[in-house]
CSV table of C-alpha atoms and ligand atoms in Angstrom, one decimal:
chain,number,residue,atom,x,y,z
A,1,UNK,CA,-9.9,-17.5,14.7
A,2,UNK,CA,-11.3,-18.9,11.1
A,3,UNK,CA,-9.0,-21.3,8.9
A,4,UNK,CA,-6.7,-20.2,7.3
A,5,UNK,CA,-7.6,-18.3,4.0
A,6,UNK,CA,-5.9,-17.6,0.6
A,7,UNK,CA,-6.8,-14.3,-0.7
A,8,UNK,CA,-4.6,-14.4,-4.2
A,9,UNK,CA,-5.6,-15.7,-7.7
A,10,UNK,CA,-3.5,-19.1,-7.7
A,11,UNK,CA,-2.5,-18.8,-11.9
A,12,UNK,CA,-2.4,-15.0,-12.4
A,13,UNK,CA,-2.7,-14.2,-16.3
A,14,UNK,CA,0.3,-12.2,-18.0
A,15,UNK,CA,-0.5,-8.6,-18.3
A,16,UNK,CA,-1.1,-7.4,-22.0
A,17,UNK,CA,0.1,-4.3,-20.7
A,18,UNK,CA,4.7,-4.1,-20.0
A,19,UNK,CA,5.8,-2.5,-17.4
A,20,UNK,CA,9.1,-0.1,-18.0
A,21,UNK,CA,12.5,-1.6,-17.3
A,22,UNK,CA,13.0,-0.6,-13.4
A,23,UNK,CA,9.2,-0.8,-12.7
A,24,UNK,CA,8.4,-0.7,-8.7
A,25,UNK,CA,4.9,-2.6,-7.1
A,26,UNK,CA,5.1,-0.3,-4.3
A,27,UNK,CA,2.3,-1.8,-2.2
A,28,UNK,CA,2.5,-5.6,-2.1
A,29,UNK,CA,2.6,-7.7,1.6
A,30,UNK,CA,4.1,-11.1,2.6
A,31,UNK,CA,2.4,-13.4,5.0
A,32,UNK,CA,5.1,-15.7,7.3
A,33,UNK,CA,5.5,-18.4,6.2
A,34,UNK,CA,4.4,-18.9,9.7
A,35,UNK,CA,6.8,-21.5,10.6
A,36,UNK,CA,9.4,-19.2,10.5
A,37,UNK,CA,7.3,-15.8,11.1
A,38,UNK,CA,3.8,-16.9,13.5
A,39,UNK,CA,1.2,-14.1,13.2
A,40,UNK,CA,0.2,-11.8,15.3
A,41,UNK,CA,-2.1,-12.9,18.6
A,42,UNK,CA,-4.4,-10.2,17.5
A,43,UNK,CA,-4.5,-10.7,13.7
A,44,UNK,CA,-8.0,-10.3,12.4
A,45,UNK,CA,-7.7,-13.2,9.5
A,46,UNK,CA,-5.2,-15.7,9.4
A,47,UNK,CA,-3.7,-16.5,5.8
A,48,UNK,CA,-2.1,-19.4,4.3
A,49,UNK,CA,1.4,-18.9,3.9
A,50,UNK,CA,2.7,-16.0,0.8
A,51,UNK,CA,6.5,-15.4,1.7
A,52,UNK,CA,9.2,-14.1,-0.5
A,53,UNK,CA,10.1,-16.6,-3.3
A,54,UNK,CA,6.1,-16.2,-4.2
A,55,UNK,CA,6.3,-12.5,-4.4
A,56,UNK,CA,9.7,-12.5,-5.9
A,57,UNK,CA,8.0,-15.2,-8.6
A,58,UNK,CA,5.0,-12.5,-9.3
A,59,UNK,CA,6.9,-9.9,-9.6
A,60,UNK,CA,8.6,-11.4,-12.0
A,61,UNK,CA,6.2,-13.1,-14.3
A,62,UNK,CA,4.0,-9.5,-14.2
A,63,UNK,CA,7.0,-8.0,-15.8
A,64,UNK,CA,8.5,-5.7,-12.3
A,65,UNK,CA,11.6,-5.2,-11.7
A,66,UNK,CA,11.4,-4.4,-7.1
A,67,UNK,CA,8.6,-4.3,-4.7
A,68,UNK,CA,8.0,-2.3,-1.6
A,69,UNK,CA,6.6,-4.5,1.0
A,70,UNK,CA,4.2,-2.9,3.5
A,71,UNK,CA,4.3,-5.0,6.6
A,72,UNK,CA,0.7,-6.3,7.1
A,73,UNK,CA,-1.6,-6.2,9.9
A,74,UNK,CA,-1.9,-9.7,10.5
A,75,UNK,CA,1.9,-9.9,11.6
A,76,UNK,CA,1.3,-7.0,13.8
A,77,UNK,CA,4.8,-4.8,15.0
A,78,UNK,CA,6.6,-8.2,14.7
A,79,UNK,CA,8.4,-7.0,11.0
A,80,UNK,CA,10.2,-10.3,10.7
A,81,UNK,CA,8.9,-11.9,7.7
A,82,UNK,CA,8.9,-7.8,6.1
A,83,UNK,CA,12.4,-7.9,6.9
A,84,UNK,CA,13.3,-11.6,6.0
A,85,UNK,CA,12.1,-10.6,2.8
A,86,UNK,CA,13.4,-7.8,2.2
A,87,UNK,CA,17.1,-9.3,3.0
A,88,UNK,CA,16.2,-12.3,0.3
A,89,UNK,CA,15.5,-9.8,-2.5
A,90,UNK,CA,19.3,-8.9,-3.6
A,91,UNK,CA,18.5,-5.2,-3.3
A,92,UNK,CA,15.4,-5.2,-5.2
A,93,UNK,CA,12.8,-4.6,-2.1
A,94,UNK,CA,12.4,-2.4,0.6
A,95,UNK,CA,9.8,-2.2,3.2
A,96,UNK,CA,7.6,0.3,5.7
A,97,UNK,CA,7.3,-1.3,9.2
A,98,UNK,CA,4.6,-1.0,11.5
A,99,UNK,CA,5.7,-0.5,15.0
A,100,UNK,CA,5.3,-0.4,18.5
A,101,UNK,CA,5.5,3.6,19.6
A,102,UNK,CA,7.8,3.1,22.1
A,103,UNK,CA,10.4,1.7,19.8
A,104,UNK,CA,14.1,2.4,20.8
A,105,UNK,CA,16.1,4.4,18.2
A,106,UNK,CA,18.6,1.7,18.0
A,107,UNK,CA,15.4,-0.4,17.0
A,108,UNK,CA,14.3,2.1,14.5
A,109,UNK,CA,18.1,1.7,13.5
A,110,UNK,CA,18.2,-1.5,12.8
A,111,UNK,CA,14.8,-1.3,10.8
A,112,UNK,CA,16.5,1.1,8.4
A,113,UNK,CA,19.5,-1.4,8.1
A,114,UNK,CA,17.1,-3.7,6.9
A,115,UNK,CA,15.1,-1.7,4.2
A,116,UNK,CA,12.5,0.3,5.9
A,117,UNK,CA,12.1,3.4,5.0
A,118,UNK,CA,8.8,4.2,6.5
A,119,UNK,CA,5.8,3.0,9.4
A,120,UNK,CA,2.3,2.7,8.6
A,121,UNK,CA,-0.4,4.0,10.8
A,122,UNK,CA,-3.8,1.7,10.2
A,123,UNK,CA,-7.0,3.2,11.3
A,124,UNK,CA,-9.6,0.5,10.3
A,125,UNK,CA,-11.2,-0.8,12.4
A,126,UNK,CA,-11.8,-4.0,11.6
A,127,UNK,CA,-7.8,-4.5,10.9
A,128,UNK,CA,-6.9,-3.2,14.4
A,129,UNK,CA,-7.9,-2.7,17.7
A,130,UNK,CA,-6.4,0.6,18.4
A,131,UNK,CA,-4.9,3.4,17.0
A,132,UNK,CA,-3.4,5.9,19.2
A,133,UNK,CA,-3.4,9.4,17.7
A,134,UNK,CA,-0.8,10.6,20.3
A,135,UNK,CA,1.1,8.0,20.9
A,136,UNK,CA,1.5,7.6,16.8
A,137,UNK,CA,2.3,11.6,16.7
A,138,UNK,CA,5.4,11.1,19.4
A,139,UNK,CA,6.6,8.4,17.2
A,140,UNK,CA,6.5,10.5,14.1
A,141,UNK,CA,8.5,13.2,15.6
A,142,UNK,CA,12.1,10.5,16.0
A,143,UNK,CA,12.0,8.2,12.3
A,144,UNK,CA,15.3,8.2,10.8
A,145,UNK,CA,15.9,10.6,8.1
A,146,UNK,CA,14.5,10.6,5.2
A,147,UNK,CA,11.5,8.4,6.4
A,148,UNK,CA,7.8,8.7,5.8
A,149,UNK,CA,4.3,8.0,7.3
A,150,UNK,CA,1.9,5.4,5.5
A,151,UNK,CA,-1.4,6.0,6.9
A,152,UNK,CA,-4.6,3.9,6.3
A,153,UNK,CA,-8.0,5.2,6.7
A,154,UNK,CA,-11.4,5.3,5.0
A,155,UNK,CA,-13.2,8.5,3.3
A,156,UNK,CA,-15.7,8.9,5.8
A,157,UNK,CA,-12.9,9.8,8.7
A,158,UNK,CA,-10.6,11.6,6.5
A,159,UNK,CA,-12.0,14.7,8.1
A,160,UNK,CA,-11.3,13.3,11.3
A,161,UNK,CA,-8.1,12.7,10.6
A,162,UNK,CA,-6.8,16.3,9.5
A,163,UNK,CA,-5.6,17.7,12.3
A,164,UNK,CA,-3.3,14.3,13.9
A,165,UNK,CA,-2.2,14.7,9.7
A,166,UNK,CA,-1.5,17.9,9.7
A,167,UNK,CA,0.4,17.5,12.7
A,168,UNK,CA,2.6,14.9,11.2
A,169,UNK,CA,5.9,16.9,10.0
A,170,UNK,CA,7.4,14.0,7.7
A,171,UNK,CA,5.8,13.0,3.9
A,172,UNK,CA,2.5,11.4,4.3
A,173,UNK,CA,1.8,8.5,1.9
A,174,UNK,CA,-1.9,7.2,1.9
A,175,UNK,CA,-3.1,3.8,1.5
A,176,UNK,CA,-5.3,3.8,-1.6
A,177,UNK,CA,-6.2,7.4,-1.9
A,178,UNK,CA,-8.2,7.1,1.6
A,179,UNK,CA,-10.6,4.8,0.2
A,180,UNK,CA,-12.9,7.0,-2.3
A,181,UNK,CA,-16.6,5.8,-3.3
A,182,UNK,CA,-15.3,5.6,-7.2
A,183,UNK,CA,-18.7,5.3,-8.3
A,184,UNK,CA,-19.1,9.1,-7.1
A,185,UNK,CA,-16.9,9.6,-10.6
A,186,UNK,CA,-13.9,11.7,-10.6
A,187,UNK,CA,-15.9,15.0,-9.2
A,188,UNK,CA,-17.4,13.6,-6.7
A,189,UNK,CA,-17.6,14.4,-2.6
A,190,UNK,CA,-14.8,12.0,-1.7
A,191,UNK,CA,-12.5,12.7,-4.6
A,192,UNK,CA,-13.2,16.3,-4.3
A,193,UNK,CA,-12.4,16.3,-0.3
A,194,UNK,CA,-9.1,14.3,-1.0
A,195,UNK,CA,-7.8,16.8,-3.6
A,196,UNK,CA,-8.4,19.2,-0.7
A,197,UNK,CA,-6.4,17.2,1.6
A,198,UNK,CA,-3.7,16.6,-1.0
A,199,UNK,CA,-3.7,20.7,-2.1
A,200,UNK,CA,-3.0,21.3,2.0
A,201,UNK,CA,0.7,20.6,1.6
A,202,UNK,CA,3.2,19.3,-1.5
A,203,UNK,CA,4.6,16.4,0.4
A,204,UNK,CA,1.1,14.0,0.4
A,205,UNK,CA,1.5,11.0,-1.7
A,206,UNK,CA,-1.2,8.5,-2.6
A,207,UNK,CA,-1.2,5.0,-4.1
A,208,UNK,CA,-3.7,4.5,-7.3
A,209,UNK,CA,-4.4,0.7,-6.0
A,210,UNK,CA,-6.9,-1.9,-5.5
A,211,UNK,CA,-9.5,-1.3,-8.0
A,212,UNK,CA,-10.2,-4.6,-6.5
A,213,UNK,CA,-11.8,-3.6,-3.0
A,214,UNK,CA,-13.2,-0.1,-4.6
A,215,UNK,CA,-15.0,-1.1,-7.2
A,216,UNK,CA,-16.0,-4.9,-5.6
A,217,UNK,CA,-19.1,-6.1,-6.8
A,218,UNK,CA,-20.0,-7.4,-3.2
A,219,UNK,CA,-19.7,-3.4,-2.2
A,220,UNK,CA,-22.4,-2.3,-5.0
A,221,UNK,CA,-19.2,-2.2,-7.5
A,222,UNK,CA,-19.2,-3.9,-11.2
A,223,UNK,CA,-16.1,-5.5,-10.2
A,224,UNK,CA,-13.4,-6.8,-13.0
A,225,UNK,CA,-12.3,-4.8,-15.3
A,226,UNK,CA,-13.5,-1.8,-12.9
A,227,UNK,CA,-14.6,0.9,-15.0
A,228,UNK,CA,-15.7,3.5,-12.2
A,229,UNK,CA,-12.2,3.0,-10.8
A,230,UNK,CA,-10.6,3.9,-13.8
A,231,UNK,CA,-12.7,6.8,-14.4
A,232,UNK,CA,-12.6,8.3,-10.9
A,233,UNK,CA,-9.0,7.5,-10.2
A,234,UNK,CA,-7.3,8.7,-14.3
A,235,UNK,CA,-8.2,12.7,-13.7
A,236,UNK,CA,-6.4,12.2,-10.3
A,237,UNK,CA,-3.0,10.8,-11.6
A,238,UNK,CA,-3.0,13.0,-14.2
A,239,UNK,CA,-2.9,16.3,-11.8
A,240,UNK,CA,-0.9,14.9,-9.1
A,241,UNK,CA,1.0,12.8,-11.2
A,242,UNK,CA,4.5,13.6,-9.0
A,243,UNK,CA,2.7,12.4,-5.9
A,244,UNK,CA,1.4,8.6,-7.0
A,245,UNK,CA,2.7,5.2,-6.3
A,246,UNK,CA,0.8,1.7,-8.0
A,247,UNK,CA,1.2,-1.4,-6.5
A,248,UNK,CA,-0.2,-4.8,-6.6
A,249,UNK,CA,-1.6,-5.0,-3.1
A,250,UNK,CA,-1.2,-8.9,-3.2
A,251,UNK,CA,-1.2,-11.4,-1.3
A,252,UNK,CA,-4.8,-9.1,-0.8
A,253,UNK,CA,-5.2,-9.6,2.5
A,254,UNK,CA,-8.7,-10.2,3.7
A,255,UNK,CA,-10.0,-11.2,0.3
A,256,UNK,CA,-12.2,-14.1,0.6
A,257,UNK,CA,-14.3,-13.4,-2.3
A,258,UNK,CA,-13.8,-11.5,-5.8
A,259,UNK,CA,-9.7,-12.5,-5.6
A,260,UNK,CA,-8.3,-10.6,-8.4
A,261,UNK,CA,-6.2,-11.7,-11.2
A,262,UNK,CA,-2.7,-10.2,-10.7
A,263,UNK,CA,-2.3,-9.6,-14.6
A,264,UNK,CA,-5.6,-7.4,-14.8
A,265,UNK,CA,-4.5,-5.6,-12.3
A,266,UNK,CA,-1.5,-4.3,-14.1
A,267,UNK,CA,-3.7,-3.9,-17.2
A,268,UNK,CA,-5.2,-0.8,-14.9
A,269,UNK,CA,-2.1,1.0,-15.3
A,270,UNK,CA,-2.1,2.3,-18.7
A,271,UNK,CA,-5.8,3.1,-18.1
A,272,UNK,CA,-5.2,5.5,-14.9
A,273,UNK,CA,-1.2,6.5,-16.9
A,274,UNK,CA,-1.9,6.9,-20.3
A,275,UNK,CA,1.2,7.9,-21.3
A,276,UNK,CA,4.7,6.9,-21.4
A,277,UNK,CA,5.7,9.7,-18.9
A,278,UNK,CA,3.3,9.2,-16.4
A,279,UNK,CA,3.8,5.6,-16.3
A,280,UNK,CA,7.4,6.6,-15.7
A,281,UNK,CA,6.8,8.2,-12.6
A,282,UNK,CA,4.0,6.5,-11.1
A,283,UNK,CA,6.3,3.2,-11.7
A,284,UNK,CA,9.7,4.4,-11.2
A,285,UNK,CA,10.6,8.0,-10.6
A,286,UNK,CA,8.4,8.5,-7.7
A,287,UNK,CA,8.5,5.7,-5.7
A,288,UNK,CA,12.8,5.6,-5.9
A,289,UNK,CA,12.7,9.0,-4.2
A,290,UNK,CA,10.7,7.4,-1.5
A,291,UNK,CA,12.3,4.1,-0.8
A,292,UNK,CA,15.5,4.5,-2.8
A,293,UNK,CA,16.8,8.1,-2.2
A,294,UNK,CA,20.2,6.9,-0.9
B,301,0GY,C1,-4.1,-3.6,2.2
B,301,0GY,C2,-5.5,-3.7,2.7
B,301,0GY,C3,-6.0,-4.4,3.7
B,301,0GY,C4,-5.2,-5.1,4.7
B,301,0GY,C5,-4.1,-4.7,5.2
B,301,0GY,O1,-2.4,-4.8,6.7
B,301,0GY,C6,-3.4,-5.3,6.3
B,301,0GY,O2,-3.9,-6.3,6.8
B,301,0GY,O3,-3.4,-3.6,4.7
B,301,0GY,C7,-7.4,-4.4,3.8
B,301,0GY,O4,-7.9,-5.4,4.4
B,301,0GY,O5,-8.1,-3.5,3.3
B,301,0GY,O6,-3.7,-2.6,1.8
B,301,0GY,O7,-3.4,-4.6,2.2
């Protein structure tokens, strides 16, 4: 394993756009600190420390009122730290887990004590080393109520993917719209095949994040302020706009180059949500009935 890296922008600018009172980042990780949470054996990078008074300090100062942390990869089905922060949050965060399939139901029990409301299934490859299809599908048939799957995946294996999705009988929440080519524009083959995906059932959610990794310059992109990702990803919120989620995505995991700053990042929102409404529930009506239902 490399040193240890730090994948977030260390003086974040304040957005010029403001969040709406009760705002939700509902994509944002911790890492450790690793005194108190090691990583994962199997964590393919190893970051510098990002725990909860940082997140809690971002959130702030970019203007949001609670975060959903997704536990990361590089902590593997050890939720700890997810969990640690979530308890230091006064209320203000909840989590989705990732998790061994043969967890106990008193485990998954105790997981919903402490904020999770959903597990994440990652199938890239160079984040994991395995992804079970079956053994992910048993463990999809016994979450708590009320619970959802987070899956991960790139465009070129969405097609792959359909049937172990279609199999899955709880919401479906995906990482980043699956990953699009945005420079396709907002017609293009990947946009068009995840409309298809998403017009296969009315319980499919998405996230509208990290212009950051698709629209990098170091992936033929034109990087900050991302233009193509804006213009491939507005047409899409606008027509599913009951099915989107926005978040941060920091610490950025795996970032070692083109780290963006925070406060641009929220300056996408009004350019995906142009209005008042669809800010509204992108921000705040659509995540709550995902992570704060009860
Ligand atoms: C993201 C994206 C990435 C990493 C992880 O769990 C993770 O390590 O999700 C990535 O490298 O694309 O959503 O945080």
């Amino acid at each position: 394993m490399t040193d240890r890296i730090t994948s977030w922008h260390s003086h974040p600018s304040k957005p010029r756009y403001t969040p709406p009172p009760g705002a939700i980042d509902a994509h944002c990780h911790v890492f450790g600190p690793m005194a108190l949470h090691p990583f994962s054996a199997k964590a393919k990078y190893l970051p510098e420390d990002a725990g909860p008074d940082m997140l809690f300090g971002l959130r702030d100062h970019l203007g949001f009122a609670k975060n959903v942390i997704v536990q990361a990869s590089c902590h593997g089905t050890d939720n700890s730290a997810t969990l640690d922060a979530i308890a230091k949050s006064n209320g203000k965060a909840r989590g989705v887990a990732v998790v061994d399939p043969a967890i106990s139901e008193a485990e998954l029990a105790t997981l919903h004590d402490g904020g999770i409301r959903g597990i994440r299934f990652n199938f890239l490859k160079r984040l994991v080393d395995d992804a079970p299809k079956d053994k992910f599908l048993e463990v999809a048939a016994r979450l708590p109520k009320g619970w959802h799957v987070v899956i991960y995946f790139e465009a070129d294996i969405l097609e792959e993917l359909r049937p172990f999705m279609d199999a899955i009988r709880v919401p479906l929440v995906i990482d980043h719209m699956g990953r699009p080519d945005v420079r396709q524009g907002p017609d293009g083959a990947d946009m068009k095949a995840f409309r298809a995906f998403l017009d296969s059932r009315d319980d499919i959610w998405f996230k509208a994040t990290c212009p950051d990794r698709l629209d990098a310059i170091n992936d033929g992109g034109a990087g900050d302020p991302w233009d193509a990702f804006a213009n491939a990803v507005a047409p899409l919120v606008s027509d599913y706009q009951d099915r989107v989620l926005w978040g941060t995505d920091w610490p950025h995991p795996n970032m070692d180059s083109e780290i963006p700053d925070d406060g641009h990042l929220v300056d996408m929102i009004p350019r995906i949500a142009p209005t008042a409404a669809l800010q509204r529930k992108m921000l705040i009506d659509n995540p709550i009935k995902l992570y704060w239902a009860d």
